Coordinates of N, CA and C in Angstrom, one line a residue:
M1 N 40.6 -48.8 127.5 CA 40.1 -48.2 126.3 C 41.0 -47.1 125.7
T2 N 40.8 -46.7 124.5 CA 41.6 -45.7 123.9 C 40.7 -44.8 123.1
T3 N 41.2 -43.7 122.6 CA 40.5 -42.7 121.8 C 41.4 -42.5 120.5
T4 N 40.7 -42.4 119.4 CA 41.5 -42.3 118.1 C 41.3 -40.9 117.6
I5 N 42.5 -40.3 117.2 CA 42.5 -39.0 116.5 C 43.2 -39.1 115.2
A6 N 43.1 -38.2 114.3 CA 43.8 -38.1 113.1 C 45.1 -37.4 113.3
S7 N 46.1 -37.8 112.5 CA 47.4 -37.2 112.6 C 47.3 -35.7 112.2
Q8 N 48.4 -35.0 112.6 CA 48.5 -33.6 112.1 C 48.7 -33.6 110.6
N9 N 47.9 -32.8 109.9 CA 48.0 -32.8 108.4 C 47.8 -31.4 107.9
H10 N 48.9 -30.6 108.0 CA 48.8 -29.2 107.6 C 48.4 -29.1 106.2
G11 N 47.4 -28.2 105.9 CA 47.0 -27.9 104.6 C 46.1 -29.0 103.9
R12 N 45.7 -30.0 104.6 CA 44.9 -31.0 104.1 C 43.5 -31.1 104.8
T13 N 42.6 -31.7 104.2 CA 41.3 -31.9 104.8 C 41.4 -32.8 106.0
I14 N 40.8 -32.4 107.1 CA 40.8 -33.1 108.3 C 39.7 -34.2 108.3
P15 N 40.1 -35.5 108.5 CA 39.1 -36.5 108.6 C 38.3 -36.4 109.9
A16 N 37.1 -36.8 109.8 CA 36.2 -36.7 111.0 C 36.7 -37.7 112.1
Y17 N 36.7 -37.3 113.3 CA 36.9 -38.2 114.5 C 36.1 -37.6 115.7
D18 N 35.8 -38.5 116.6 CA 34.9 -38.2 117.7 C 35.3 -37.0 118.5
L19 N 36.6 -37.0 118.9 CA 37.1 -35.9 119.8 C 37.0 -34.6 119.1
L20 N 37.4 -34.6 117.8 CA 37.3 -33.3 117.1 C 35.9 -32.8 117.0
D21 N 34.9 -33.7 116.7 CA 33.5 -33.3 116.6 C 33.0 -32.8 118.0
E22 N 33.4 -33.5 119.0 CA 33.0 -33.1 120.4 C 33.5 -31.6 120.7
M23 N 34.8 -31.3 120.4 CA 35.4 -30.0 120.7 C 34.8 -28.9 119.9
T24 N 34.5 -29.2 118.6 CA 34.0 -28.1 117.8 C 32.5 -27.8 118.2
E25 N 31.8 -28.8 118.6 CA 30.4 -28.6 119.0 C 30.4 -27.9 120.4
R26 N 31.2 -28.4 121.3 CA 31.2 -27.8 122.7 C 31.6 -26.4 122.7
Y27 N 32.7 -26.0 122.0 CA 33.3 -24.7 122.1 C 33.0 -23.8 120.9
G28 N 32.3 -24.3 119.9 CA 31.9 -23.4 118.8 C 33.1 -22.9 117.9
I29 N 34.2 -23.7 117.9 CA 35.4 -23.4 117.1 C 35.4 -24.2 115.8
D30 N 36.2 -23.7 114.8 CA 36.2 -24.5 113.6 C 37.1 -25.7 113.7
R31 N 37.0 -26.6 112.7 CA 37.7 -27.9 112.7 C 39.2 -27.7 112.8
R32 N 39.7 -26.8 112.0 CA 41.2 -26.6 112.0 C 41.7 -26.2 113.3
E33 N 41.0 -25.2 114.0 CA 41.5 -24.7 115.3 C 41.4 -25.9 116.3
A34 N 40.3 -26.6 116.3 CA 40.1 -27.7 117.2 C 41.2 -28.8 117.0
H35 N 41.4 -29.1 115.8 CA 42.4 -30.2 115.4 C 43.8 -29.8 115.8
D36 N 44.2 -28.5 115.5 CA 45.5 -28.0 115.9 C 45.7 -28.0 117.4
S37 N 44.6 -27.6 118.1 CA 44.7 -27.5 119.6 C 44.8 -28.9 120.2
I38 N 44.1 -29.9 119.6 CA 44.2 -31.2 120.1 C 45.7 -31.7 120.0
H39 N 46.3 -31.4 118.9 CA 47.7 -31.8 118.7 C 48.7 -31.0 119.6
A40 N 48.4 -29.7 119.8 CA 49.2 -29.0 120.7 C 49.1 -29.5 122.2
F41 N 47.9 -29.8 122.6 CA 47.7 -30.4 123.9 C 48.3 -31.8 124.0
L42 N 48.2 -32.6 123.0 CA 48.8 -33.9 122.9 C 50.3 -33.8 123.0
A43 N 50.9 -32.8 122.3 CA 52.4 -32.7 122.4 C 52.8 -32.4 123.8
D44 N 52.0 -31.6 124.6 CA 52.4 -31.3 125.9 C 52.4 -32.6 126.8
L45 N 51.5 -33.5 126.4 CA 51.4 -34.8 127.2 C 52.6 -35.7 127.0
G46 N 53.2 -35.6 125.8 CA 54.4 -36.5 125.5 C 54.0 -37.8 124.8
E47 N 55.0 -38.5 124.4 CA 54.9 -39.8 123.7 C 54.1 -40.9 124.5
S48 N 54.2 -40.8 125.8 CA 53.5 -41.8 126.6 C 52.0 -41.8 126.5
A49 N 51.5 -40.7 126.0 CA 50.0 -40.6 125.7 C 49.6 -41.4 124.5
I50 N 50.5 -41.7 123.6 CA 50.2 -42.4 122.4 C 50.3 -43.9 122.5
V51 N 49.3 -44.6 122.1 CA 49.3 -46.1 122.2 C 49.8 -46.7 120.9
T52 N 49.2 -46.4 119.8 CA 49.6 -46.9 118.5 C 49.3 -45.8 117.4
E53 N 50.0 -46.1 116.3 CA 49.7 -45.3 115.1 C 49.5 -46.2 113.9
T54 N 48.5 -46.1 113.1 CA 48.2 -46.9 112.0 C 47.9 -46.0 110.8
P55 N 48.3 -46.4 109.6 CA 48.1 -45.5 108.4 C 46.6 -45.4 108.2
Q56 N 46.1 -44.2 107.8 CA 44.7 -44.1 107.4 C 44.4 -44.8 106.2
R57 N 45.3 -44.9 105.3 CA 45.1 -45.7 104.0 C 46.3 -46.6 103.9
P58 N 46.2 -47.8 104.5 CA 47.3 -48.8 104.5 C 47.8 -49.2 103.1
E59 N 46.8 -49.2 102.1 CA 47.2 -49.6 100.8 C 48.2 -48.6 100.2
L60 N 48.2 -47.3 100.6 CA 49.2 -46.4 100.1 C 50.5 -46.6 100.8
A61 N 50.5 -46.9 102.1 CA 51.7 -47.2 102.8 C 52.4 -48.4 102.2
D62 N 51.7 -49.4 101.7 CA 52.3 -50.6 101.1 C 52.9 -50.2 99.8
D63 N 52.3 -49.3 99.0 CA 52.8 -48.9 97.7 C 54.0 -48.0 97.8
N64 N 54.0 -47.2 98.9 CA 55.1 -46.2 99.0 C 55.7 -46.3 100.4
P65 N 56.4 -47.4 100.7 CA 56.9 -47.6 102.1 C 57.8 -46.5 102.6
R66 N 58.5 -45.8 101.7 CA 59.4 -44.8 102.2 C 58.8 -43.4 102.3
D67 N 57.5 -43.3 102.0 CA 56.9 -42.0 102.0 C 56.7 -41.6 103.4
V68 N 57.2 -40.4 103.8 CA 57.1 -39.9 105.2 C 55.9 -39.1 105.4
D69 N 55.2 -38.8 104.3 CA 54.0 -38.0 104.4 C 52.7 -38.8 104.3
V70 N 52.6 -39.8 105.3 CA 51.4 -40.7 105.3 C 50.6 -40.3 106.5
D71 N 49.3 -40.0 106.3 CA 48.4 -39.6 107.4 C 48.1 -40.9 108.2
V72 N 48.1 -40.8 109.5 CA 47.8 -41.9 110.4 C 46.7 -41.6 111.3
W73 N 46.1 -42.7 111.8 CA 45.2 -42.6 113.0 C 46.1 -42.9 114.2
I74 N 45.9 -42.0 115.2 CA 46.7 -42.1 116.4 C 45.8 -42.5 117.5
E75 N 46.1 -43.6 118.2 CA 45.3 -44.1 119.3 C 46.0 -43.5 120.6
I76 N 45.2 -42.7 121.4 CA 45.7 -42.2 122.6 C 45.0 -42.8 123.8
T77 N 45.6 -42.7 125.0 CA 45.0 -43.3 126.1 C 43.7 -42.5 126.5
D78 N 42.8 -43.1 127.2 CA 41.6 -42.3 127.6 C 42.0 -41.2 128.6
E79 N 43.0 -41.5 129.4 CA 43.5 -40.5 130.3 C 44.0 -39.3 129.5
A80 N 44.7 -39.5 128.4 CA 45.2 -38.4 127.6 C 44.0 -37.6 127.0
A81 N 43.0 -38.3 126.5 CA 41.9 -37.7 126.0 C 41.2 -36.8 127.0
E82 N 41.1 -37.3 128.2 CA 40.5 -36.5 129.3 C 41.3 -35.3 129.6
Q83 N 42.6 -35.4 129.6 CA 43.5 -34.3 129.9 C 43.3 -33.2 128.7
I84 N 43.2 -33.7 127.5 CA 42.9 -32.8 126.4 C 41.6 -32.1 126.6
R85 N 40.6 -32.8 127.0 CA 39.3 -32.1 127.3 C 39.4 -31.0 128.4
E86 N 40.2 -31.4 129.4 CA 40.4 -30.4 130.5 C 41.2 -29.2 130.0
A87 N 42.1 -29.4 129.1 CA 42.9 -28.3 128.5 C 42.0 -27.4 127.7
F88 N 41.1 -28.0 126.9 CA 40.2 -27.2 126.1 C 39.3 -26.4 127.0
N89 N 38.8 -27.0 128.1 CA 38.0 -26.3 129.0 C 38.7 -25.1 129.6
A90 N 39.9 -25.3 130.0 CA 40.7 -24.2 130.6 C 40.9 -23.1 129.6
V91 N 41.1 -23.4 128.3 CA 41.4 -22.4 127.3 C 40.2 -21.8 126.7
Y92 N 39.2 -22.6 126.3 CA 38.1 -22.1 125.6 C 36.9 -21.8 126.4
A93 N 36.7 -22.3 127.6 CA 35.5 -21.9 128.4 C 35.5 -20.5 128.8
Q94 N 36.7 -19.8 128.8 CA 36.7 -18.4 129.2 C 36.2 -17.5 128.1
A95 N 36.3 -18.0 126.8 CA 35.9 -17.2 125.7 C 34.4 -16.9 125.6

């Protein structure tokens, strides 16, 4: 199995995804802080945690194939998702 998260999108609205909702509800933090933390913890895990990336809006990718500013859905391993949950617990449970 895998877990899907949204790509890092500075300054844009963050689309909803399960891990984001779980972390905001569990730790009482806002969506931006939770999303940024998920990506910080994912970066620590490295590229092997990522299974695939697919454009959030494939029709835009087809129209602008050279656009580097395309938001994507990132599939990560369930092990990576669990490590991210553990990292949240270590950082935010103390607060």
